[in-house]
Amino acid sequence: MLTPATPATLSDLRAALADDTFRDDTAPYFREPRGRYAGTGIVAAPRDTATVARIVAFCHDRRIGIVPYGGGTGLVGGQVMGGDVPPLVVSLERMTAIRAVYPAESVLIAEGGAILTDVQAAAEGAGRMFALSLASQGSARIGGLLSTNAGGVNVLRYGNARAQCLGLEVVRPDGSIWHGLSRLRKDNTGYDLRDLMIGAEGTLGLITAASLRLVPRPAAVGAAMLAVPSPRAALDLLGLAQDRLGDGISAFELMHRQGLDFLREAGLAFRAPFADQPAWMVLIDVGLTAGQSPDAALEDLFAAASDAGLVTDGVIARSGPDRDAMWHIRETIPEGNRRIGSIVSHDIALPLGQVPDFIAQAGARLSRIGDVRINCFGHLGDGNLHYNVFPAQGQSRDAYAHLRGAIKDCVHDLTHAMGGSVSAEHGIGRAKVGDLVRYGDPAKLAMMRAIKTALDPRGIMNPGAVLPDLTDH
Amino acid sequence: MLTPATPATLSDLRAALADDTFRDDTAPYFREPRGRYAGTGIVAAPRDTATVARIVAFCHDRRIGIVPYGGGTGLVGGQVMGGDVPPLVVSLERMTAIRAVYPAESVLIAEGGAILTDVQAAAEGAGRMFALSLASQGSARIGGLLSTNAGGVNVLRYGNARAQCLGLEVVRPDGSIWHGLSRLRKDNTGYDLRDLMIGAEGTLGLITAASLRLVPRPAAVGAAMLAVPSPRAALDLLGLAQDRLGDGISAFELMHRQGLDFLREAGLAFRAPFADQPAWMVLIDVGLTAGQSPDAALEDLFAAASDAGLVTDGVIARSGPDRDAMWHIRETIPEGNRRIGSIVSHDIALPLGQVPDFIAQAGARLSRIGDVRINCFGHLGDGNLHYNVFPAQGQSRDAYAHLRGAIKDCVHDLTHAMGGSVSAEHGIGRAKVGDLVRYGDPAKLAMMRAIKTALDPRGIMNPGAVLPDLTDH
């Protein structure tokens, strides 16, 4: 059983640290974007790794739970812990330094609290690019992005957050520091602890800094919005595009008309790409090297895809603002969804070849559960769909509360049966702990529990996230 | 303390399995390429995962050590265990199936015993490419390549073995099976056990199959051999090439004249690239997309590099055979080294920016230890040098035996001081267990020991590899 974080249990720590280390206004830390979880606790915002280590060592000694806190943008409740035993929330908001940039090595070292857009800007300043990009990049912080192995729109080409990281500095659950800020591209000296910490959602340690891989900036970029007759055609179009442009395809996003209808319904402005709005469309983004023309490449692709019956209409961005307008649609869809109010949202991944069958079968099954609207969109190039279910027009989500579990099970059961994942990029947090137990391979779960117990024997790191709270047993 | 694998201790297992599961001719399994370690034990070669699981469960029950065996090509003794307590060697040589190929998903599922060239051929047959490529690819097997997180010549563009793997099937140390053959590009459901198993060198489980990522084949390939005035110039040339061609640079290999002199001395035929052999040269390989000309791109690069004073001479491959001849030099260098006979070989990685200083300082320091010849070559694009030290001409390596430790420490101490790794791609095996303890971060070592104990509490998996044998204590 853990000790509650209270003014009394933390008084020795408070006395030992700078006066303003603790935050009085704690309310913002106890909310999360979807409003499904409420947190509790006391909040500290240390300024350096040594202080983080001191705080963690103190909590280890007293068996006080710790919730690591980045930008607070997580969608599965990993950053908020409720319940009767309040934790100490350790926010990295004051550790935002870019410690070093090595342009010739394409490496940058950032503290865990650095905001993604600031890291992107530092990379640009060095003539390079930091490839992670996602809708919440203006507030998401590097430590949280790595702890959740964030995805986003460039995974197809550059990989997820894990693939952008060369090394970590981590405060372990006992307060010791792992100095692993490697700038190396290759290092086969022992177990891959870096990738174990990445995606562990703060349950195995607290990421205080990271060594990040930068990539060359594409010489020229371009985008096109193409209307496709079906998800199957979208998948074939992806294959065709990769055959022709290889790694040049940076993003390949599927959207359904429902998403654009929601933008209109929610009063969100956008530039309609097609006069006659198709049911399915794809946003393709390309980043090419010197001597290649994105316009020409996209026109050739469109011609070939037309000949193959894979597209029915298309618009190629003729300028930066054109391209921005296309991306604006894609990136505003989550806000549209929020305003309409989903019954339940899913973040699933499927083997690529299963995506069309999944979309067909899931739609048919849900129609038997109730009168719902589905907004299915996402990173088709990665097999990652955001499959969100909404009330029928004019209905409230409350009217569907009794169907929520059935809808979720329907979508997740089908996903699992098709070899998919019930959390493609959002993680487990607190929202999907039950799903992990339900769908996870037993040997995998046994290994996870063994590792958690081995690395955090007192169970103080983000208790109840990812795995059921071990200290309850 | 482990139980020795003997006909007596294994008799129950032998009786339960097919007659020919065990190998009578065990000698080949007890040698390794560099002749520094000799193994012992009994050898089994099961035909399927269920039998592997049965064997491992038996050994777990009786506390018999297991050495997983792939192609036997490892260079650090991870595949051979000597000592007084012989293990059971489990060879994957009969589990070579390509279980499935999904061309539209760019995924292939291979058993752990599949040989790398066979996997490459299966990918080609599906119109795709498997990006892992290294000198021993005709005998190295997928299970071993993943267990050691092998590198090779394409890491710069495609990453190491880890980056080619989407999922694993693993027999755990207790004989249970983790069914993790995911075909997913994204899956954030829990800890990254895949990457933990990859590079664990068989100490946490035995990889019986893998789901592998394929990539688009480049539309056109090309190569050039360029003479550079210095390692610093080579590094600047890498930056210039990446600025111009981005991901199009597939390989960037540094070579020193010494390597070519060794080929001549060893009587190994090759086509000399330059009439007047420079001290340093770079082999650049490019793979470009439709509409790009490798010849034109390399000519442009050469012109720009000449203007910047980064190259002094150059040859661009005008045909496939030209390109093969260039690669033949690079890939024959290890055989030349073997015939000359090194005093000690090093497989190090450095932060890219440190490579020139390292080469200068290491050479100066070694010259004070003794009269040696240095063949420094490797994957400069990854900061990975094979820094091998040889006797002076006409001298035997035996005459340098007393200097071996001093040379190794000199090279590794300098590498470590510069933020480098003493094993870039070969792993720890048994050869570098002491180096890992000496140079490893204490928090990292503590986590590794905790994980090993948690996942293999009886210490039966590849005892003495990576970490000191825990059952001795």
Short mmCIF file of N, CA, C and O in Angstrom, two decimals, chain A residues 52 182 201 226 328 396 407 414 421:
data_model
loop_
_atom_site.label_atom_id
_atom_site.label_comp_id
_atom_site.label_asym_id
_atom_site.label_seq_id
_atom_site.Cartn_x
_atom_site.Cartn_y
_atom_site.Cartn_z
N VAL A 52 14.91 16.31 -9.47
CA VAL A 52 13.99 15.21 -9.77
C VAL A 52 14.44 13.96 -9.02
O VAL A 52 13.65 13.27 -8.38
N SER A 182 23.20 8.98 -25.10
CA SER A 182 24.11 8.61 -26.17
C SER A 182 23.83 9.40 -27.45
O SER A 182 22.68 9.66 -27.78
N GLU A 201 5.29 4.68 -20.31
CA GLU A 201 4.33 5.63 -19.73
C GLU A 201 4.66 5.99 -18.28
O GLU A 201 3.77 6.13 -17.43
N LEU A 226 -6.63 13.17 -52.82
CA LEU A 226 -7.16 12.34 -53.89
C LEU A 226 -8.43 11.64 -53.42
O LEU A 226 -8.48 11.10 -52.31
N HIS A 328 -4.76 21.47 -42.92
CA HIS A 328 -5.66 22.08 -41.94
C HIS A 328 -6.92 21.20 -41.76
O HIS A 328 -7.40 21.01 -40.64
N SER A 396 -28.01 13.04 -28.28
CA SER A 396 -26.91 13.36 -27.36
C SER A 396 -26.11 12.09 -27.05
O SER A 396 -26.64 10.97 -27.15
N ILE A 407 -20.24 -1.06 -27.83
CA ILE A 407 -19.58 -0.52 -29.03
C ILE A 407 -18.07 -0.74 -28.95
O ILE A 407 -17.43 -1.21 -29.89
N LEU A 414 -13.20 -7.19 -32.79
CA LEU A 414 -12.93 -7.40 -34.22
C LEU A 414 -11.47 -7.06 -34.54
O LEU A 414 -10.80 -7.79 -35.28
N SER A 421 -4.19 -4.13 -33.01
CA SER A 421 -3.88 -3.59 -31.68
C SER A 421 -4.97 -2.63 -31.24
O SER A 421 -5.43 -1.81 -32.04
#
